[in-house]
Amino acid sequence: DAGVTQSPTHLIKTRGQHVTLRCSPISGHKSVSWYQQVLGQGPQFIFQYYEKEERGRGNFPDRFSARQFPNYSSELNVNALLLGDSALYLCASSWGTGSYEQYFGPGTRLTVT
Amino acid sequence: AQSVTQLDSQVPVFEEAPVELRCNYSSSVSVYLFWYVQYPNQGLQLLLKYLSGSTLVKGINGFEAEFNKSQTSFHLRKPSVHISDTAEYFCAVTSPYQGAQKLVFGQGTRLTINP
């Protein structure tokens, strides 16, 4: 079975631009979470979505938004990019709200110049 | 709210030596605990988890961890390491009482295996 997939693998954006990152969960998984990992630090929780509804949000500004589609894939959107948004963005999926094992994708490396 | 402290940012060991990576957590409610490994330029791979039951948990690649509630610790151990174990290791905590399935991670421990 395919694991969690993310696209693109890498991208470079300029300050002030907008970016959309995509994630496809493991088949059968209905929950998707997003994490930001700045170089040299542990991942930080951004969002969790389950059955297309937001179930949790971390301490991130409103420039960050996300959504989940009927096929359980998800998009993370970041507006008005700042240099500090440069990071590895990780997507994780799990069966549902009763499952606490999260399976991570390879991540999208975002560089803001 | 939960927090995780990984007591060592870097741990160098020789191949075939034992290793322990230390993790302490803070929480006012019951927690679930995890160890993840991250190889260079990759995502996170689940090594092992503690949800309930036996406090000694065995994971993949010969790793094990012991949950100690009184000391709020969840240290990771391996009796004999290999070069391929070189990676970043993250301890994480979550709680079934917080609503979202939010994992709180430590800062990571870089394990370097020397031949």
mmCIF file of N, CA and C in Angstrom, chain B residues 1-109:
data_model
loop_
_atom_site.group_PDB
_atom_site.id
_atom_site.type_symbol
_atom_site.label_atom_id
_atom_site.label_comp_id
_atom_site.label_asym_id
_atom_site.label_seq_id
_atom_site.Cartn_x
_atom_site.Cartn_y
_atom_site.Cartn_z
ATOM 1 N N ALA B 1 -1.981 21.278 28.769
ATOM 2 C CA ALA B 1 -0.992 21.289 27.683
ATOM 3 C C ALA B 1 0.157 20.347 28.041
ATOM 4 N N GLN B 2 0.756 19.798 27.006
ATOM 5 C CA GLN B 2 1.878 18.891 27.212
ATOM 6 C C GLN B 2 3.171 19.531 26.697
ATOM 7 N N SER B 3 4.281 19.045 27.206
ATOM 8 C CA SER B 3 5.583 19.454 26.692
ATOM 9 C C SER B 3 6.532 18.271 26.769
ATOM 10 N N VAL B 4 7.564 18.309 25.937
ATOM 11 C CA VAL B 4 8.543 17.225 25.880
ATOM 12 C C VAL B 4 9.944 17.824 25.913
ATOM 13 N N THR B 5 10.797 17.217 26.709
ATOM 14 C CA THR B 5 12.192 17.634 26.765
ATOM 15 C C THR B 5 13.078 16.446 26.421
ATOM 16 N N GLN B 6 13.858 16.608 25.378
ATOM 17 C CA GLN B 6 14.858 15.601 25.054
ATOM 18 C C GLN B 6 16.182 16.120 25.588
ATOM 19 N N LEU B 7 16.736 15.376 26.505
ATOM 20 C CA LEU B 7 17.811 15.887 27.332
ATOM 21 C C LEU B 7 19.142 16.011 26.611
ATOM 22 N N ASP B 8 19.297 15.343 25.503
ATOM 23 C CA ASP B 8 20.556 15.397 24.759
ATOM 24 C C ASP B 8 20.280 15.820 23.328
ATOM 25 N N SER B 9 20.943 16.861 22.854
ATOM 26 C CA SER B 9 20.738 17.282 21.470
ATOM 27 C C SER B 9 21.550 16.400 20.515
ATOM 28 N N GLN B 10 22.689 15.887 21.003
ATOM 29 C CA GLN B 10 23.518 15.017 20.177
ATOM 30 C C GLN B 10 24.057 13.881 21.027
ATOM 31 N N VAL B 11 24.077 12.679 20.455
ATOM 32 C CA VAL B 11 24.636 11.516 21.144
ATOM 33 C C VAL B 11 25.530 10.770 20.163
ATOM 34 N N PRO B 12 26.849 10.811 20.384
ATOM 35 C CA PRO B 12 27.756 10.019 19.553
ATOM 36 C C PRO B 12 28.080 8.706 20.253
ATOM 37 N N VAL B 13 28.006 7.606 19.512
ATOM 38 C CA VAL B 13 28.362 6.298 20.068
ATOM 39 C C VAL B 13 29.113 5.508 19.017
ATOM 40 N N PHE B 14 29.830 4.502 19.477
ATOM 41 C CA PHE B 14 30.528 3.609 18.561
ATOM 42 C C PHE B 14 29.606 2.489 18.129
ATOM 43 N N GLU B 15 29.847 2.004 16.923
ATOM 44 C CA GLU B 15 29.063 0.902 16.386
ATOM 45 C C GLU B 15 29.113 -0.297 17.333
ATOM 46 N N GLU B 16 27.983 -0.958 17.495
ATOM 47 C CA GLU B 16 27.773 -2.127 18.347
ATOM 48 C C GLU B 16 27.726 -1.787 19.833
ATOM 49 N N ALA B 17 27.840 -0.529 20.197
ATOM 50 C CA ALA B 17 27.679 -0.115 21.591
ATOM 51 C C ALA B 17 26.209 0.094 21.896
ATOM 52 N N PRO B 18 25.835 0.029 23.180
ATOM 53 C CA PRO B 18 24.444 0.333 23.544
ATOM 54 C C PRO B 18 24.208 1.843 23.562
ATOM 55 N N VAL B 19 22.949 2.230 23.440
ATOM 56 C CA VAL B 19 22.624 3.648 23.466
ATOM 57 C C VAL B 19 21.297 3.869 24.193
ATOM 58 N N GLU B 20 21.209 5.016 24.853
ATOM 59 C CA GLU B 20 19.958 5.443 25.473
ATOM 60 C C GLU B 20 19.721 6.896 25.099
ATOM 61 N N LEU B 21 18.562 7.185 24.559
ATOM 62 C CA LEU B 21 18.153 8.545 24.252
ATOM 63 C C LEU B 21 17.064 8.923 25.239
ATOM 64 N N ARG B 22 17.267 10.049 25.932
ATOM 65 C CA ARG B 22 16.401 10.381 27.052
ATOM 66 C C ARG B 22 15.285 11.340 26.657
ATOM 67 N N CYS B 23 14.117 11.083 27.241
ATOM 68 C CA CYS B 23 12.942 11.901 26.974
ATOM 69 C C CYS B 23 12.147 12.049 28.264
ATOM 70 N N ASN B 24 11.842 13.289 28.615
ATOM 71 C CA ASN B 24 10.950 13.560 29.734
ATOM 72 C C ASN B 24 9.767 14.376 29.221
ATOM 73 N N TYR B 25 8.618 14.160 29.810
ATOM 74 C CA TYR B 25 7.434 14.887 29.370
ATOM 75 C C TYR B 25 6.745 15.522 30.556
ATOM 76 N N SER B 26 5.881 16.472 30.233
ATOM 77 C CA SER B 26 5.078 17.138 31.247
ATOM 78 C C SER B 26 3.630 17.164 30.771
ATOM 79 N N SER B 27 2.730 16.732 31.655
ATOM 80 C CA SER B 27 1.317 16.751 31.310
ATOM 81 C C SER B 27 0.489 16.630 32.570
ATOM 82 N N SER B 28 -0.665 17.282 32.579
ATOM 83 C CA SER B 28 -1.558 17.205 33.724
ATOM 84 C C SER B 28 -2.592 16.100 33.549
ATOM 85 N N VAL B 29 -2.594 15.460 32.374
ATOM 86 C CA VAL B 29 -3.539 14.384 32.102
ATOM 87 C C VAL B 29 -2.777 13.188 31.553
ATOM 88 N N SER B 30 -3.490 12.078 31.416
ATOM 89 C CA SER B 30 -2.856 10.874 30.873
ATOM 90 C C SER B 30 -2.386 11.115 29.450
ATOM 91 N N VAL B 31 -1.299 10.465 29.113
ATOM 92 C CA VAL B 31 -0.694 10.699 27.797
ATOM 93 C C VAL B 31 -0.423 9.400 27.053
ATOM 94 N N TYR B 32 -0.262 9.558 25.768
ATOM 95 C CA TYR B 32 0.293 8.523 24.908
ATOM 96 C C TYR B 32 1.657 9.028 24.443
ATOM 97 N N LEU B 33 2.610 8.129 24.319
ATOM 98 C CA LEU B 33 3.982 8.529 24.010
ATOM 99 C C LEU B 33 4.509 7.796 22.782
ATOM 100 N N PHE B 34 5.345 8.480 22.024
ATOM 101 C CA PHE B 34 5.854 7.950 20.768
ATOM 102 C C PHE B 34 7.326 8.311 20.600
ATOM 103 N N TRP B 35 8.032 7.472 19.865
ATOM 104 C CA TRP B 35 9.343 7.808 19.340
ATOM 105 C C TRP B 35 9.290 7.686 17.828
ATOM 106 N N TYR B 36 9.784 8.739 17.162
ATOM 107 C CA TYR B 36 9.883 8.757 15.708
ATOM 108 C C TYR B 36 11.351 8.903 15.322
ATOM 109 N N VAL B 37 11.710 8.369 14.146
ATOM 110 C CA VAL B 37 13.047 8.541 13.606
ATOM 111 C C VAL B 37 12.945 9.287 12.277
ATOM 112 N N GLN B 38 13.895 10.170 12.054
ATOM 113 C CA GLN B 38 13.931 10.931 10.806
ATOM 114 C C GLN B 38 15.310 10.784 10.183
ATOM 115 N N TYR B 39 15.381 10.111 9.047
ATOM 116 C CA TYR B 39 16.624 10.005 8.299
ATOM 117 C C TYR B 39 16.797 11.267 7.455
ATOM 118 N N PRO B 40 18.008 11.594 7.067
ATOM 119 C CA PRO B 40 18.253 12.836 6.331
ATOM 120 C C PRO B 40 17.324 13.002 5.136
ATOM 121 N N ASN B 41 16.748 14.185 5.051
ATOM 122 C CA ASN B 41 15.877 14.564 3.924
ATOM 123 C C ASN B 41 14.667 13.656 3.776
ATOM 124 N N GLN B 42 14.182 13.122 4.888
ATOM 125 C CA GLN B 42 12.992 12.278 4.838
ATOM 126 C C GLN B 42 11.986 12.732 5.882
ATOM 127 N N GLY B 43 10.791 12.132 5.818
ATOM 128 C CA GLY B 43 9.777 12.387 6.834
ATOM 129 C C GLY B 43 10.049 11.574 8.082
ATOM 130 N N LEU B 44 9.062 11.495 8.950
ATOM 131 C CA LEU B 44 9.189 10.785 10.217
ATOM 132 C C LEU B 44 8.652 9.366 10.104
ATOM 133 N N GLN B 45 9.368 8.437 10.706
ATOM 134 C CA GLN B 45 8.932 7.046 10.743
ATOM 135 C C GLN B 45 8.682 6.651 12.191
ATOM 136 N N LEU B 46 7.538 6.035 12.459
ATOM 137 C CA LEU B 46 7.202 5.631 13.814
ATOM 138 C C LEU B 46 8.070 4.454 14.241
ATOM 139 N N LEU B 47 8.797 4.619 15.364
ATOM 140 C CA LEU B 47 9.631 3.557 15.906
ATOM 141 C C LEU B 47 8.840 2.683 16.868
ATOM 142 N N LEU B 48 8.147 3.334 17.797
ATOM 143 C CA LEU B 48 7.360 2.612 18.784
ATOM 144 C C LEU B 48 6.409 3.571 19.476
ATOM 145 N N LYS B 49 5.469 2.974 20.214
ATOM 146 C CA LYS B 49 4.463 3.779 20.886
ATOM 147 C C LYS B 49 4.079 3.143 22.212
ATOM 148 N N TYR B 50 3.681 3.995 23.164
ATOM 149 C CA TYR B 50 3.067 3.536 24.396
ATOM 150 C C TYR B 50 1.678 4.146 24.479
ATOM 151 N N LEU B 51 0.665 3.271 24.520
ATOM 152 C CA LEU B 51 -0.713 3.735 24.680
ATOM 153 C C LEU B 51 -1.249 3.294 26.033
ATOM 154 N N SER B 52 -0.991 2.048 26.397
ATOM 155 C CA SER B 52 -1.420 1.514 27.684
ATOM 156 C C SER B 52 -0.761 0.151 27.854
ATOM 157 N N GLY B 53 -0.973 -0.459 29.027
ATOM 158 C CA GLY B 53 -0.477 -1.807 29.239
ATOM 159 C C GLY B 53 0.963 -1.837 29.698
ATOM 160 N N SER B 54 1.710 -2.812 29.216
ATOM 161 C CA SER B 54 3.095 -2.996 29.647
ATOM 162 C C SER B 54 3.909 -1.731 29.429
ATOM 163 N N THR B 55 4.692 -1.386 30.448
ATOM 164 C CA THR B 55 5.472 -0.150 30.345
ATOM 165 C C THR B 55 6.717 -0.314 29.490
ATOM 166 N N LEU B 56 7.099 -1.550 29.194
ATOM 167 C CA LEU B 56 8.233 -1.792 28.306
ATOM 168 C C LEU B 56 7.687 -2.061 26.912
ATOM 169 N N VAL B 57 8.062 -1.195 26.000
ATOM 170 C CA VAL B 57 7.517 -1.246 24.653
ATOM 171 C C VAL B 57 8.628 -1.568 23.663
ATOM 172 N N LYS B 58 8.371 -2.535 22.810
ATOM 173 C CA LYS B 58 9.354 -2.886 21.783
ATOM 174 C C LYS B 58 8.912 -2.334 20.439
ATOM 175 N N GLY B 59 9.888 -1.849 19.670
ATOM 176 C CA GLY B 59 9.582 -1.262 18.387
ATOM 177 C C GLY B 59 10.362 -1.911 17.267
ATOM 178 N N ILE B 60 10.453 -1.175 16.165
ATOM 179 C CA ILE B 60 11.163 -1.698 15.012
ATOM 180 C C ILE B 60 12.664 -1.484 15.158
ATOM 181 N N ASN B 61 13.423 -2.190 14.348
ATOM 182 C CA ASN B 61 14.883 -2.028 14.281
ATOM 183 C C ASN B 61 15.582 -2.288 15.612
ATOM 184 N N GLY B 62 14.987 -3.092 16.479
ATOM 185 C CA GLY B 62 15.625 -3.470 17.735
ATOM 186 C C GLY B 62 15.533 -2.449 18.844
ATOM 187 N N PHE B 63 14.785 -1.400 18.658
ATOM 188 C CA PHE B 63 14.629 -0.376 19.693
ATOM 189 C C PHE B 63 13.544 -0.761 20.688
ATOM 190 N N GLU B 64 13.690 -0.273 21.915
ATOM 191 C CA GLU B 64 12.675 -0.428 22.936
ATOM 192 C C GLU B 64 12.668 0.818 23.811
ATOM 193 N N ALA B 65 11.568 1.018 24.516
ATOM 194 C CA ALA B 65 11.455 2.172 25.400
ATOM 195 C C ALA B 65 10.661 1.768 26.626
ATOM 196 N N GLU B 66 10.926 2.466 27.714
ATOM 197 C CA GLU B 66 10.221 2.168 28.959
ATOM 198 C C GLU B 66 9.505 3.403 29.467
ATOM 199 N N PHE B 67 8.207 3.260 29.694
ATOM 200 C CA PHE B 67 7.389 4.336 30.227
ATOM 201 C C PHE B 67 7.499 4.324 31.744
ATOM 202 N N ASN B 68 7.902 5.443 32.325
ATOM 203 C CA ASN B 68 8.003 5.561 33.769
ATOM 204 C C ASN B 68 7.132 6.730 34.199
ATOM 205 N N LYS B 69 5.960 6.418 34.717
ATOM 206 C CA LYS B 69 4.998 7.470 35.048
ATOM 207 C C LYS B 69 5.483 8.340 36.203
ATOM 208 N N SER B 70 6.112 7.738 37.205
ATOM 209 C CA SER B 70 6.548 8.516 38.372
ATOM 210 C C SER B 70 7.655 9.502 38.018
ATOM 211 N N GLN B 71 8.486 9.125 37.050
ATOM 212 C CA GLN B 71 9.565 10.017 36.622
ATOM 213 C C GLN B 71 9.209 10.772 35.351
ATOM 214 N N THR B 72 8.010 10.593 34.861
ATOM 215 C CA THR B 72 7.527 11.200 33.611
ATOM 216 C C THR B 72 8.584 11.085 32.519
ATOM 217 N N SER B 73 9.054 9.856 32.308
ATOM 218 C CA SER B 73 10.088 9.637 31.303
ATOM 219 C C SER B 73 9.679 8.536 30.341
ATOM 220 N N PHE B 74 10.324 8.564 29.190
ATOM 221 C CA PHE B 74 10.070 7.555 28.144
ATOM 222 C C PHE B 74 11.364 7.432 27.346
ATOM 223 N N HIS B 75 12.366 6.839 27.964
ATOM 224 C CA HIS B 75 13.698 6.747 27.354
ATOM 225 C C HIS B 75 13.756 5.639 26.310
ATOM 226 N N LEU B 76 14.474 5.900 25.258
ATOM 227 C CA LEU B 76 14.635 4.958 24.142
ATOM 228 C C LEU B 76 15.976 4.262 24.260
ATOM 229 N N ARG B 77 15.998 2.949 24.030
ATOM 230 C CA ARG B 77 17.241 2.197 24.175
ATOM 231 C C ARG B 77 17.407 1.230 23.008
ATOM 232 N N LYS B 78 18.692 0.926 22.747
ATOM 233 C CA LYS B 78 19.031 -0.141 21.823
ATOM 234 C C LYS B 78 20.320 -0.779 22.327
ATOM 235 N N PRO B 79 20.360 -2.101 22.445
ATOM 236 C CA PRO B 79 21.530 -2.755 23.047
ATOM 237 C C PRO B 79 22.778 -2.723 22.181
ATOM 238 N N SER B 80 22.604 -2.612 20.858
ATOM 239 C CA SER B 80 23.767 -2.624 19.971
ATOM 240 C C SER B 80 23.404 -1.857 18.700
ATOM 241 N N VAL B 81 24.050 -0.730 18.489
ATOM 242 C CA VAL B 81 23.656 0.123 17.356
ATOM 243 C C VAL B 81 24.489 -0.197 16.116
ATOM 244 N N HIS B 82 23.905 0.184 14.975
ATOM 245 C CA HIS B 82 24.562 0.001 13.685
ATOM 246 C C HIS B 82 24.715 1.349 12.998
ATOM 247 N N ILE B 83 25.598 1.398 12.042
ATOM 248 C CA ILE B 83 25.815 2.634 11.285
ATOM 249 C C ILE B 83 24.494 3.159 10.733
ATOM 250 N N SER B 84 23.618 2.260 10.326
ATOM 251 C CA SER B 84 22.345 2.654 9.710
ATOM 252 C C SER B 84 21.389 3.322 10.692
ATOM 253 N N ASP B 85 21.711 3.287 11.981
ATOM 254 C CA ASP B 85 20.867 3.957 12.984
ATOM 255 C C ASP B 85 21.154 5.453 13.072
ATOM 256 N N THR B 86 22.154 5.927 12.358
ATOM 257 C CA THR B 86 22.457 7.359 12.338
ATOM 258 C C THR B 86 21.251 8.119 11.809
ATOM 259 N N ALA B 87 20.697 8.991 12.627
ATOM 260 C CA ALA B 87 19.466 9.709 12.278
ATOM 261 C C ALA B 87 19.115 10.666 13.401
ATOM 262 N N GLU B 88 18.021 11.403 13.193
ATOM 263 C CA GLU B 88 17.457 12.265 14.232
ATOM 264 C C GLU B 88 16.281 11.529 14.846
ATOM 265 N N TYR B 89 16.220 11.558 16.176
ATOM 266 C CA TYR B 89 15.163 10.843 16.886
ATOM 267 C C TYR B 89 14.319 11.850 17.663
ATOM 268 N N PHE B 90 13.000 11.699 17.533
ATOM 269 C CA PHE B 90 12.068 12.617 18.181
ATOM 270 C C PHE B 90 11.134 11.855 19.114
ATOM 271 N N CYS B 91 11.020 12.376 20.308
ATOM 272 C CA CYS B 91 10.033 11.899 21.268
ATOM 273 C C CYS B 91 8.802 12.784 21.149
ATOM 274 N N ALA B 92 7.623 12.197 21.227
ATOM 275 C CA ALA B 92 6.388 12.972 21.078
ATOM 276 C C ALA B 92 5.329 12.487 22.051
ATOM 277 N N VAL B 93 4.448 13.385 22.425
ATOM 278 C CA VAL B 93 3.376 13.077 23.362
ATOM 279 C C VAL B 93 2.057 13.615 22.837
ATOM 280 N N THR B 94 0.994 12.908 23.152
ATOM 281 C CA THR B 94 -0.336 13.408 22.884
ATOM 282 C C THR B 94 -1.249 12.910 23.992
ATOM 283 N N SER B 95 -2.439 13.462 24.044
ATOM 284 C CA SER B 95 -3.381 13.050 25.081
ATOM 285 C C SER B 95 -4.735 12.778 24.460
ATOM 286 N N PRO B 96 -5.417 11.733 24.919
ATOM 287 C CA PRO B 96 -6.762 11.468 24.408
ATOM 288 C C PRO B 96 -7.796 12.462 24.922
ATOM 289 N N TYR B 97 -7.375 13.380 25.800
ATOM 290 C CA TYR B 97 -8.329 14.311 26.399
ATOM 291 C C TYR B 97 -8.266 15.703 25.811
ATOM 292 N N GLN B 98 -7.494 15.877 24.749
ATOM 293 C CA GLN B 98 -7.313 17.231 24.248
ATOM 294 C C GLN B 98 -8.108 17.517 22.985
ATOM 295 N N GLY B 99 -8.908 16.565 22.520
ATOM 296 C CA GLY B 99 -9.706 16.829 21.335
ATOM 297 C C GLY B 99 -8.964 16.491 20.072
ATOM 298 N N ALA B 100 -8.119 17.372 19.616
ATOM 299 C CA ALA B 100 -7.371 17.129 18.386
ATOM 300 C C ALA B 100 -6.263 16.114 18.636
ATOM 301 N N GLN B 101 -5.885 15.400 17.569
ATOM 302 C CA GLN B 101 -4.784 14.441 17.665
ATOM 303 C C GLN B 101 -3.466 15.179 17.456
ATOM 304 N N LYS B 102 -3.191 16.071 18.376
ATOM 305 C CA LYS B 102 -2.015 16.916 18.250
ATOM 306 C C LYS B 102 -0.823 16.252 18.909
ATOM 307 N N LEU B 103 0.231 16.018 18.131
ATOM 308 C CA LEU B 103 1.476 15.510 18.681
ATOM 309 C C LEU B 103 2.353 16.693 19.074
ATOM 310 N N VAL B 104 2.885 16.635 20.282
ATOM 311 C CA VAL B 104 3.856 17.627 20.735
ATOM 312 C C VAL B 104 5.220 16.953 20.740
ATOM 313 N N PHE B 105 6.160 17.522 20.001
ATOM 314 C CA PHE B 105 7.463 16.907 19.820
ATOM 315 C C PHE B 105 8.519 17.588 20.672
ATOM 316 N N GLY B 106 9.541 16.811 21.009
ATOM 317 C CA GLY B 106 10.737 17.379 21.579
ATOM 318 C C GLY B 106 11.611 17.971 20.480
ATOM 319 N N GLN B 107 12.757 18.520 20.883
ATOM 320 C CA GLN B 107 13.651 19.188 19.936
ATOM 321 C C GLN B 107 14.461 18.217 19.102
ATOM 322 N N GLY B 108 14.457 16.970 19.489
ATOM 323 C CA GLY B 108 15.189 15.972 18.729
ATOM 324 C C GLY B 108 16.562 15.668 19.309
ATOM 325 N N THR B 109 17.018 14.437 19.076
ATOM 326 C CA THR B 109 18.364 14.010 19.447
ATOM 327 C C THR B 109 19.031 13.432 18.212
#
